[in-house]
Each structure stands twice: as structure tokens, then as C-alpha cells.
PDB file of C-alpha atoms in Angstrom:
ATOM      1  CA  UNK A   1     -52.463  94.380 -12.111  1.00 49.00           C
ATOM      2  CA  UNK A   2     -48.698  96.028 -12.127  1.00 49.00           C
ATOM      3  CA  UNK A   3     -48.562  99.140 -14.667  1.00 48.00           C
ATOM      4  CA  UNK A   4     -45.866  96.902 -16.577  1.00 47.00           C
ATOM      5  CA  UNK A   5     -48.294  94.664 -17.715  1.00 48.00           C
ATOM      6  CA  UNK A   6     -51.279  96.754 -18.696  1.00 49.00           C
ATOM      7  CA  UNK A   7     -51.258  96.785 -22.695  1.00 48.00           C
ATOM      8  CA  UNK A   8     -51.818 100.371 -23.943  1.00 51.00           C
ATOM      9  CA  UNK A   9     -54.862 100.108 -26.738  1.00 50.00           C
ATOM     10  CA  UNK A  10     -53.491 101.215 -30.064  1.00 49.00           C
ATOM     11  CA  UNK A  11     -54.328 104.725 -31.363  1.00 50.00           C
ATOM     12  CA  UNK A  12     -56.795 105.295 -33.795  1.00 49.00           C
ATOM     13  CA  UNK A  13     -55.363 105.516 -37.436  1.00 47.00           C
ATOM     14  CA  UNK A  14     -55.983 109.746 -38.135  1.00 48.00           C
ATOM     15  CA  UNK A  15     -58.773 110.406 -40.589  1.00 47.00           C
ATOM     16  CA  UNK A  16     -58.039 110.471 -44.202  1.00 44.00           C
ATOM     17  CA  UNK A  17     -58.596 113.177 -45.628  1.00 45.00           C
ATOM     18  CA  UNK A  18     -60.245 113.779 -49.013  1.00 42.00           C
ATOM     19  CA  UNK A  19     -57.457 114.809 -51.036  1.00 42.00           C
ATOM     20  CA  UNK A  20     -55.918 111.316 -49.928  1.00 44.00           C
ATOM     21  CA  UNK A  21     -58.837 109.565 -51.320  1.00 45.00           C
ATOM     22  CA  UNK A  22     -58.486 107.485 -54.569  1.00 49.00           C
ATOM     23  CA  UNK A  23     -59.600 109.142 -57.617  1.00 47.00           C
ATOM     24  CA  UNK A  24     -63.334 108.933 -58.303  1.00 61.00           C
ATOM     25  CA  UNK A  25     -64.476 107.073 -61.436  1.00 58.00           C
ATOM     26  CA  UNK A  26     -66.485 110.432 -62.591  1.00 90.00           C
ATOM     27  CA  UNK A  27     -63.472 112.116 -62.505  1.00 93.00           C
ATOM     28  CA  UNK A  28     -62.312 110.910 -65.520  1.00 94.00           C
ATOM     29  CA  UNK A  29     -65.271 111.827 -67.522  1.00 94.00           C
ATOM     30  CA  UNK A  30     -65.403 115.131 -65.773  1.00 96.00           C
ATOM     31  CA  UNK A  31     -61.868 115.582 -67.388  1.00 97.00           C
ATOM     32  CA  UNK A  32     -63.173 114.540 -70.771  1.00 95.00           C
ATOM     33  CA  UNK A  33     -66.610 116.785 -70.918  1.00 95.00           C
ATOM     34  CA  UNK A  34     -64.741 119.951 -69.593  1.00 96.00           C
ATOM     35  CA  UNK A  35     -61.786 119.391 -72.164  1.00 96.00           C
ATOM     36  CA  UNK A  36     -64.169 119.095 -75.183  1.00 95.00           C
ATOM     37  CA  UNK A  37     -66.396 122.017 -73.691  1.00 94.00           C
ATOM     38  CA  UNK A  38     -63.030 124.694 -73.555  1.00 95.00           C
ATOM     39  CA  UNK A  39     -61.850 123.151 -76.375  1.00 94.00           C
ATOM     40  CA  UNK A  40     -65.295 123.716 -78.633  1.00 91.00           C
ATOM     41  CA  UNK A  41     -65.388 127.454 -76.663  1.00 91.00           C
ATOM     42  CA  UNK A  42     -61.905 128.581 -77.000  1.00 92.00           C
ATOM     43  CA  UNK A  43     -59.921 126.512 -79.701  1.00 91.00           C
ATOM     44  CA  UNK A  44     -57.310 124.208 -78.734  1.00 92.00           C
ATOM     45  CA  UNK A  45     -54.468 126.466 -78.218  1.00 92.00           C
ATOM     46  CA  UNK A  46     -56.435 128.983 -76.621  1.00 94.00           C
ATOM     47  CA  UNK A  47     -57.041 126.460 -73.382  1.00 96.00           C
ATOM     48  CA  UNK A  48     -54.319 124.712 -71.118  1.00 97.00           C
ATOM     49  CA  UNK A  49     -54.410 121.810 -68.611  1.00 97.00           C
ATOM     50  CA  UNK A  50     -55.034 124.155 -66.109  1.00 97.00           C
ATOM     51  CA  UNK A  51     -57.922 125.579 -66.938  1.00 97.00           C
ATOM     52  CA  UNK A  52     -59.827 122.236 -68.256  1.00 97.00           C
ATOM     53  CA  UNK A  53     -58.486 120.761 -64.597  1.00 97.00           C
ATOM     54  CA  UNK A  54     -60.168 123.823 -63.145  1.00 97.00           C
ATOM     55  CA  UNK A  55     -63.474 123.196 -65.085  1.00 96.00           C
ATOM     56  CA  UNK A  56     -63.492 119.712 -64.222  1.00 96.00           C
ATOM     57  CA  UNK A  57     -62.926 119.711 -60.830  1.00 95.00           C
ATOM     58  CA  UNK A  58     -59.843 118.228 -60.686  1.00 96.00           C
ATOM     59  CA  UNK A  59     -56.159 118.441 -59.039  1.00 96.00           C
ATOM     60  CA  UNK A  60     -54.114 119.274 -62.035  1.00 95.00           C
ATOM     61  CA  UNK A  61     -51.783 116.324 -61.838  1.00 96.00           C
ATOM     62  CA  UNK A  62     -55.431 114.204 -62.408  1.00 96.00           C
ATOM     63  CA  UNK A  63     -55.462 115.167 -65.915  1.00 96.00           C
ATOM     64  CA  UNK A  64     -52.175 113.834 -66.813  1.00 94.00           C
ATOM     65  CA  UNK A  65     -52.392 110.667 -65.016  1.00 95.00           C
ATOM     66  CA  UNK A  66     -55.944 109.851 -67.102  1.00 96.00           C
ATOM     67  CA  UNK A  67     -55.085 110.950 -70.193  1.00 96.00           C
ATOM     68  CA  UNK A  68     -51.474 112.076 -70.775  1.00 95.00           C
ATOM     69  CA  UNK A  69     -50.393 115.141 -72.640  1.00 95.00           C
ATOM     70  CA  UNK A  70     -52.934 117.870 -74.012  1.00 96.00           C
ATOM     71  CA  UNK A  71     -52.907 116.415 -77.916  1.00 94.00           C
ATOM     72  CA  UNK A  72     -53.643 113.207 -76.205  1.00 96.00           C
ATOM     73  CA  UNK A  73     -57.108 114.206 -74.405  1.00 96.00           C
ATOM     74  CA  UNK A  74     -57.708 116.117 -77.661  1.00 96.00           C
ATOM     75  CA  UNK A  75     -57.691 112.990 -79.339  1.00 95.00           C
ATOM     76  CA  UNK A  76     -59.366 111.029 -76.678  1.00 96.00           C
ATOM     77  CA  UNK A  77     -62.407 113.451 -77.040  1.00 96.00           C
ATOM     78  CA  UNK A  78     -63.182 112.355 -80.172  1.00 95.00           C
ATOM     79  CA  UNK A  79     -62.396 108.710 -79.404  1.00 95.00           C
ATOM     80  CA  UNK A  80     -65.471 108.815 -77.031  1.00 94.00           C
ATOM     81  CA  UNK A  81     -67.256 110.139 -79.770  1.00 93.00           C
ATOM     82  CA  UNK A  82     -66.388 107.290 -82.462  1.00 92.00           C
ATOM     83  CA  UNK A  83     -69.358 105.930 -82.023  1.00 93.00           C
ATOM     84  CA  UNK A  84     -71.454 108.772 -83.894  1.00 93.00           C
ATOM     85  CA  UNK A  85     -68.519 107.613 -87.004  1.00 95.00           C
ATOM     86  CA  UNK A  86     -69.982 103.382 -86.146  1.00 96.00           C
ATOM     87  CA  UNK A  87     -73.586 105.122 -86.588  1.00 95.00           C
ATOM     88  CA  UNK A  88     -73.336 106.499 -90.014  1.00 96.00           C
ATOM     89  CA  UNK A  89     -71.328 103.820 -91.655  1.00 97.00           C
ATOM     90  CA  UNK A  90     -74.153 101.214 -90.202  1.00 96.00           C
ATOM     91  CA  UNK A  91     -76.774 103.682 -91.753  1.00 96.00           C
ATOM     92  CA  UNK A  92     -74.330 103.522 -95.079  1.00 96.00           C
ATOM     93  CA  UNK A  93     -74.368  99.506 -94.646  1.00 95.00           C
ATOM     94  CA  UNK A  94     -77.912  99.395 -95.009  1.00 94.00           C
ATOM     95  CA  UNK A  95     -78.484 101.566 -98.225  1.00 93.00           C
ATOM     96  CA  UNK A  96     -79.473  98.796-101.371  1.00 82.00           C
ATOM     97  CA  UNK A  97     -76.116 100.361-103.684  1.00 77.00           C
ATOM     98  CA  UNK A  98     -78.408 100.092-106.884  1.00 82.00           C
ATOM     99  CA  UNK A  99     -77.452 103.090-109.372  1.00 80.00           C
ATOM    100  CA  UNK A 100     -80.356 102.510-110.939  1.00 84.00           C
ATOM    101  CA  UNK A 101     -82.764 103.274-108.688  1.00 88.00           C
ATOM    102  CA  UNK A 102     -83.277 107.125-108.012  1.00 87.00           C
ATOM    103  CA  UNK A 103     -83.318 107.032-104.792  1.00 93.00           C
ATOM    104  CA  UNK A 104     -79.937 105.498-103.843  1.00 94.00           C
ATOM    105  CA  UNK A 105     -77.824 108.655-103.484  1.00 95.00           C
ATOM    106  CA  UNK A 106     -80.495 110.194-101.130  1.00 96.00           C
ATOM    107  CA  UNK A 107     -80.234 107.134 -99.207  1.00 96.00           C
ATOM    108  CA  UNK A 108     -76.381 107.823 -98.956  1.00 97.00           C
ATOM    109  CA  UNK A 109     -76.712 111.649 -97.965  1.00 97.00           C
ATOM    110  CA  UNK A 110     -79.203 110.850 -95.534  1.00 97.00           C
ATOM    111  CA  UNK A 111     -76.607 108.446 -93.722  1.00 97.00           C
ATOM    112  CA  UNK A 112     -74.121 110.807 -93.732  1.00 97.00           C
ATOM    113  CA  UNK A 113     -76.633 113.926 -92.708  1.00 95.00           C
ATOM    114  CA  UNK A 114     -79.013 112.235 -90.093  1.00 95.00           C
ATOM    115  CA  UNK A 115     -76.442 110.700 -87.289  1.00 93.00           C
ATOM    116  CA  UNK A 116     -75.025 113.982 -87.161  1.00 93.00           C
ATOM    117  CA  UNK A 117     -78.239 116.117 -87.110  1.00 92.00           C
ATOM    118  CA  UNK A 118     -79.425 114.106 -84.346  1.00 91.00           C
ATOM    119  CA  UNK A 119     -76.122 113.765 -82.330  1.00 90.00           C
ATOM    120  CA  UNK A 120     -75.816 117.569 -82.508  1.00 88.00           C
ATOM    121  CA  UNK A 121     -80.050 118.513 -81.148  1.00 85.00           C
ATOM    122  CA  UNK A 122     -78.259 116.322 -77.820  1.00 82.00           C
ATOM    123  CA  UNK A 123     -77.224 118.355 -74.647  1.00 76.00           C
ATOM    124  CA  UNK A 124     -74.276 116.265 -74.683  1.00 79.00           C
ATOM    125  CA  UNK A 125     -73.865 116.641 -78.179  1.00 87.00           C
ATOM    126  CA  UNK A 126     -73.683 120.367 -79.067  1.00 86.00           C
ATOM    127  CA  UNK A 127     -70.352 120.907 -77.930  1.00 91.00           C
ATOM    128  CA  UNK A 128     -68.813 117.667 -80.148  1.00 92.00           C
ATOM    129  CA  UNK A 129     -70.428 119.454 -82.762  1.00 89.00           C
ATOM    130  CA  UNK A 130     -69.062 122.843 -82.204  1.00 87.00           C
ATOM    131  CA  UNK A 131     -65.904 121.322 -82.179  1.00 90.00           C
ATOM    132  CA  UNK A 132     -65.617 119.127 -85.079  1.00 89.00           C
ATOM    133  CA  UNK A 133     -66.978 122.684 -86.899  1.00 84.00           C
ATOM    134  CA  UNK A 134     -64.424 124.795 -85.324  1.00 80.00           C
ATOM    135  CA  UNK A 135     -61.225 122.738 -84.906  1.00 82.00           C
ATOM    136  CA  UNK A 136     -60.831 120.328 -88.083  1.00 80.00           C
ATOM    137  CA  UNK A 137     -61.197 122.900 -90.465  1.00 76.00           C
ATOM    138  CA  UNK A 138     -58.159 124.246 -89.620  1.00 77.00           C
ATOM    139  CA  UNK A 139     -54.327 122.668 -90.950  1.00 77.00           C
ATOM    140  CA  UNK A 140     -53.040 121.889 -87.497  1.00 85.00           C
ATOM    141  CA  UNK A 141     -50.685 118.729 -86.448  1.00 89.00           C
ATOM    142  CA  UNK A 142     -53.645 118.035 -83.732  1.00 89.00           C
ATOM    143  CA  UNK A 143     -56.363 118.119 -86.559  1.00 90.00           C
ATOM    144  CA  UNK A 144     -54.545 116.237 -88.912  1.00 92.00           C
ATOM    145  CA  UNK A 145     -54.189 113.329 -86.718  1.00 92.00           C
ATOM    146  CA  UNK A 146     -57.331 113.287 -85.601  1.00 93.00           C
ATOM    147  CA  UNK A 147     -59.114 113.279 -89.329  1.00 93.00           C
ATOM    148  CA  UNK A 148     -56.600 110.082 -90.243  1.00 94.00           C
ATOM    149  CA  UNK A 149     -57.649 108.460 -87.491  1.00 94.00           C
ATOM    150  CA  UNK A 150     -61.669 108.820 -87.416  1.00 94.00           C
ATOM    151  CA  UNK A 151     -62.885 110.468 -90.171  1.00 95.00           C
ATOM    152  CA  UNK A 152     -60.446 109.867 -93.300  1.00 96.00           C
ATOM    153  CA  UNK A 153     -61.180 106.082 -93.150  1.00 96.00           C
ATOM    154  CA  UNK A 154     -65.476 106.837 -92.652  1.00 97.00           C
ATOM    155  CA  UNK A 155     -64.761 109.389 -95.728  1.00 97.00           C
ATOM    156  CA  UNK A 156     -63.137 106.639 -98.164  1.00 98.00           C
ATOM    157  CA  UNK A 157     -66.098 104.844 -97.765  1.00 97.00           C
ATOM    158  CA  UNK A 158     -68.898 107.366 -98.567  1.00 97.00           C
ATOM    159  CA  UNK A 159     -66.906 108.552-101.271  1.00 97.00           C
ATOM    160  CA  UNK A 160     -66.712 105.013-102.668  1.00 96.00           C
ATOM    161  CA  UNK A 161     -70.870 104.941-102.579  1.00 96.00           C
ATOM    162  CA  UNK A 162     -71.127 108.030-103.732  1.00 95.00           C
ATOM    163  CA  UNK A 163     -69.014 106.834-106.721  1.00 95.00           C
ATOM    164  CA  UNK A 164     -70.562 103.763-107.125  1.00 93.00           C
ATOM    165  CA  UNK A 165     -74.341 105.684-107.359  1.00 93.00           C
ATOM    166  CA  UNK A 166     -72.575 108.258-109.945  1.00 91.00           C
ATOM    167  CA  UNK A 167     -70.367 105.684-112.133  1.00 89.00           C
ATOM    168  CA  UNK A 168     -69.967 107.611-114.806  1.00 88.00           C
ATOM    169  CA  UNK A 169     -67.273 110.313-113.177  1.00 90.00           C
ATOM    170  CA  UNK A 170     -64.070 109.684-112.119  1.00 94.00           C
ATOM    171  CA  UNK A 171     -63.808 108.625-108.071  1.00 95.00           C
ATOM    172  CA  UNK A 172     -61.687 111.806-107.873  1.00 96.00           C
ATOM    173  CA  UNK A 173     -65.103 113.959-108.781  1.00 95.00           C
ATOM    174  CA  UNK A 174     -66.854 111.821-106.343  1.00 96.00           C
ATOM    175  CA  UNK A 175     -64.131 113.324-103.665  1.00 97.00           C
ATOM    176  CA  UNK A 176     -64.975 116.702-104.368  1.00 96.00           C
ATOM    177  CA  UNK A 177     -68.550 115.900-104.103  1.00 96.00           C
ATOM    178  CA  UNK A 178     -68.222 115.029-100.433  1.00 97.00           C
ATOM    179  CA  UNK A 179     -65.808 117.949 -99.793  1.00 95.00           C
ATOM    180  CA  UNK A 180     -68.983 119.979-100.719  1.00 96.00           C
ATOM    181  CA  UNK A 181     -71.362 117.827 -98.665  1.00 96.00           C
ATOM    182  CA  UNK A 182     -69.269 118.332 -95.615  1.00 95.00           C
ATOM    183  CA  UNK A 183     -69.086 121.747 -95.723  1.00 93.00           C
ATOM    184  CA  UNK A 184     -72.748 122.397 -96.032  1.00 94.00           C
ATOM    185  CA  UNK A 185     -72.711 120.000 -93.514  1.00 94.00           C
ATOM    186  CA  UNK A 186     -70.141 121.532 -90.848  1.00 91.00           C
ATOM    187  CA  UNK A 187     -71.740 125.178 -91.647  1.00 90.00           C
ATOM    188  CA  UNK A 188     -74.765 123.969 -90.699  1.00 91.00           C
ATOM    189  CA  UNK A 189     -73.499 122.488 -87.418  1.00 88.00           C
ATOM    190  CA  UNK A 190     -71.809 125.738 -86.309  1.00 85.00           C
ATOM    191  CA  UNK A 191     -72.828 128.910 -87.794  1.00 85.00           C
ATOM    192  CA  UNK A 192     -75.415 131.045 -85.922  1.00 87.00           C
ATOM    193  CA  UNK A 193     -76.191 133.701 -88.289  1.00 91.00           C
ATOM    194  CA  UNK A 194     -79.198 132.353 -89.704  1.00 92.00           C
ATOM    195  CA  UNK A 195     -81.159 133.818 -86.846  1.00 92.00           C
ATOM    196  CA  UNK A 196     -80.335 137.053 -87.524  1.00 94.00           C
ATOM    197  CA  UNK A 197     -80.533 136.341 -91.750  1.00 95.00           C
ATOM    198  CA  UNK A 198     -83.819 135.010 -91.408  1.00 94.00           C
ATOM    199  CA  UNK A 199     -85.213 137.548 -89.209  1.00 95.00           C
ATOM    200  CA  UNK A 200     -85.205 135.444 -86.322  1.00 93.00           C
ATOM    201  CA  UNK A 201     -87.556 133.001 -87.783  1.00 95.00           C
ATOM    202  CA  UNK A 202     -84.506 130.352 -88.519  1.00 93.00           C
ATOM    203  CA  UNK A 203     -83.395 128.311 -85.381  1.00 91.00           C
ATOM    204  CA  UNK A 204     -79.820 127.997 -85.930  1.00 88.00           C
ATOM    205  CA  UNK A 205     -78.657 124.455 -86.157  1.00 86.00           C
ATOM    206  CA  UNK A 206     -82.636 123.560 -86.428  1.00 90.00           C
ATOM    207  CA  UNK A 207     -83.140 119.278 -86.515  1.00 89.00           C
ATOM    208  CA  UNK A 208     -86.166 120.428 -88.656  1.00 92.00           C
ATOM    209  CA  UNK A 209     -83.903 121.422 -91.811  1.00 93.00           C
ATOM    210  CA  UNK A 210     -81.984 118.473 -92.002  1.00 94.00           C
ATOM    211  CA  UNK A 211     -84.395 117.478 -94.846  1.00 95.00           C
ATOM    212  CA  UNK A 212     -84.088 120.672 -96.671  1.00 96.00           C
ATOM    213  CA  UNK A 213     -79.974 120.145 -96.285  1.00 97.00           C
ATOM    214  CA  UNK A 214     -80.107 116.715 -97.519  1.00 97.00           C
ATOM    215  CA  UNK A 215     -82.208 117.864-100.882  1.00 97.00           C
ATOM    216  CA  UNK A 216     -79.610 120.959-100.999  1.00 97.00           C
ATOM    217  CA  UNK A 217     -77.132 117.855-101.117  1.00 97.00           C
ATOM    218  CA  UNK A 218     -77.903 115.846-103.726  1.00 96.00           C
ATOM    219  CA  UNK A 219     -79.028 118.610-105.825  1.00 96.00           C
ATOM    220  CA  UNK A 220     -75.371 120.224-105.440  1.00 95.00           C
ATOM    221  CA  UNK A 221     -74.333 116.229-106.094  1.00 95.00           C
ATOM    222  CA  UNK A 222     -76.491 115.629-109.326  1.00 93.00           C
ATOM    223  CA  UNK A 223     -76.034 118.805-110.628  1.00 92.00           C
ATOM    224  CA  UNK A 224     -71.854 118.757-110.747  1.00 88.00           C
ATOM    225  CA  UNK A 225     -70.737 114.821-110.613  1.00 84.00           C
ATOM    226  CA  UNK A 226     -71.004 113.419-113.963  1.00 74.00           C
ATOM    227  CA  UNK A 227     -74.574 111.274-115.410  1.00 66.00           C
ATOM    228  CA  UNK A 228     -74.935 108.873-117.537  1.00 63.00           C
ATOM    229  CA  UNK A 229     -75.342 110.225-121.107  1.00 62.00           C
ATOM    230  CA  UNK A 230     -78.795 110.109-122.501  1.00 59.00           C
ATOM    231  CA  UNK A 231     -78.917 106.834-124.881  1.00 58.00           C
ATOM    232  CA  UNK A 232     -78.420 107.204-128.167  1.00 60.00           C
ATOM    233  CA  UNK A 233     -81.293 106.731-130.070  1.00 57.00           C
ATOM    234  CA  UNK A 234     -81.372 104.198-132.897  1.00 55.00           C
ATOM    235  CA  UNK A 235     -82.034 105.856-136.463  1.00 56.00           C
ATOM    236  CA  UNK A 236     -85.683 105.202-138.211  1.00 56.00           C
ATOM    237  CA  UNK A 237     -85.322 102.162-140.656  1.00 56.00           C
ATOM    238  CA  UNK A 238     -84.649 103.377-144.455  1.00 55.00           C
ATOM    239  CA  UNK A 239     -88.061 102.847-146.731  1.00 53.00           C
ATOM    240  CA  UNK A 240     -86.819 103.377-149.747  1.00 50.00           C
ATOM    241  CA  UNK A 241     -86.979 100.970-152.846  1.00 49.00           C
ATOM    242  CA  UNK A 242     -84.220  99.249-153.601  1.00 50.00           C
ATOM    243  CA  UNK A 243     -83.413  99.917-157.044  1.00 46.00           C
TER     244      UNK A 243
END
């Protein structure tokens, strides 16, 4: 056969290599686990995109593409976690709203205590926890966003309930009441000092004392929101003559 005509087999295509390879779908959660763990660790001005790409895994350019700029995946970290928000207002659902009955407002507290306590005794809970405790106390553009969007609307309704089982203050003193519940609530989330208050005999954000915070709740709740005034009792009927 002349040389002309021989057909030359084509060349194998080159390797790809692995930094041409399409993004992996864990890459995206890797982005979001590493973001909320730097952010809980160092505060969110404290960490760049840099250094969460770094802990992730990731190129840098990754981080972008997924999730935009850096007060976007702050955002999207606790958009994962909205479903810890669905939890409590289900557990709020289901609480009979009778102000009668004593038990009603510990029914509320618990629904607002119990997600959370058991969110936080999760691996991949503790560092949600840490930063909700560390990051939306403070007056930041970031924080402020991310309370309107999550936990502002959740709020309005346990306030409402909490008004609704205390009737006889003003809505307004039923907003201060859950100021008060979150802090105990937050402080217990974050603070480590117990340990070293209690001698060592305290586990720091213990599941076991979520009891013991929810009675330190509605004892803070009864003893400052307004109660119904004790009835009036009716005067003794007159036995004298008529004269």
C-alpha cells in the first residue's frame, strides 16, 4: 500500500488534569462548613476568602463562583441552618395557647430552649452555635441582615405567645421578656467559664441543664411580665335589721 494512502491513527487526546476537572459537588459544602467554622473562630472581619478557600480545600475563585461575595456566604451559612428556625416554630405550633392552664408558658420556653440545646450537643452543630453567640450580638450591617431575615420574623411570633400566655402586660413587656430569654439563652450557648466557676464540675454548654435554663426562664418571665390581679373578693352580705 503507497505511503500516500496509509491513514495516520489520530493522537490520543492528553490527559486532563485535575485542576481541569469540573467542580465536585462536596466542594460546595466544604466552602460552607469551613466559612461558618472561621467565621464562629475568628469573627467575620477577622477571616477573608482566602483563608476559608484554604480551609476548604478550594481554588479561591471556587468560593465566588458558589456563593458570591463574603456577606453573601455569611448569609448563606445561616440559610443552611433555617431549618433549626422551621424546628422551633413547629414545636411553638404544637403548644395548646390556653392562659389558663399553668403550664402553657413552659410549653413556649421549652420550644424556644430545646431545638437549640439539641442542635448545639451536634458535631455539626457547635460551631452554628458559636456563631449565632458570637456574631449577632454585635450592631454590624452583616448581622443586621441576617436577624431580619431568620430570626426577627421566628421572634414576632414567640413574642406574640408569650403575650398571649401573659395578657395582662402590654406586648411591648412581652418583647423584653424574650430579649431576656435569649440572652440566657445565647450565654448559655457560648460561654465556657462555668467550668472553671463550678470547679470543673459544670460541663460548659451541658444538654443536661437545659431543664434548669428553661425553669430559670419562666421564673425570670413570671416574675417581671405583668399577672392577672388577684380577684376581688365580694364583701360579706350586711345582717343587720332593717329599721
Amino acid at each position: 500500500m503507497p505511503a500516500a494512502a496509509r491513514k495516520t491513527p489520530p493522537a490520543p487526546a492528553p490527559a486532563r488534569r485535575k485542576s481541569d476537572a469540573a467542580p465536585r459537588p462536596d466542594r460546595q459544602q466544604a466552602i460552607l462548613l469551613a466559612a461558618e467554622k472561621l467565621f464562629a473562630q475568628r469573627g467575620y472581619h477577622a477571616v477573608t476568602i482566602r483563608q476559608i478557600a484554604e480551609e476548604a480545600g478550594v481554588p479561591l475563585a471556587l468560593v465566588a463562583y458558589y456563593y458570591g461575595p463574603k456577606n453573601d456566604l455569611f448569609h448563606a451559612v445561616f440559610a443552611h441552618w433555617g431549618h433549626t428556625i422551621e424546628e422551633r416554630l413547629a414545636a411553638l405550633e404544637a403548644v395548646m395557647q390556653d392562659p389558663q392552664d399553668p403550664q402553657t408558658l413552659t410549653r413556649i420556653v421549652e420550644a424556644f430552649i430545646y431545638p437549640v440545646i439539641h442542635m448545639r450537643s451536634s458535631d455539626e452543630g457547635q460551631y452554628y452555635a458559636q456563631l449565632v453567640g458570637r456574631e449577632l450580638a454585635y450592631n454590624s450591617e452583616e448581622a443586621d441582615r441576617v436577624l431580619r431575615d431568620f430570626f426577627d420574623p421566628m421572634a414576632h411570633r414567640f413574642i406574640d405567645a408569650l403575650h398571649h400566655a401573659l395578657p395582662h402586660g402590654s406586648r411591648a413587656d412581652a418583647a423584653w421578656g424574650y430579649q431576656f430569654a435569649l440572652g440566657a439563652l445565647l450565654h448559655h450557648l457560648v460561654d465556657d467559664r462555668i467550668g472553671r466557676l463550678s470547679n470543673h464540675v459544670n460541663t460548659p454548654s451541658d444538654p443536661a441543664a437545659a431543664e434548669r435554663l428553661v425553669r430559670f426562664i419562666v421564673g425570670g418571665l413570671r416574675a417581671t411580665l405583668p399577672v392577672a390581679p388577684p380577684k376581688k373578693s365580694s364583701p360579706p352580705p350586711s345582717h343587720r335589721r332593717q329599721t
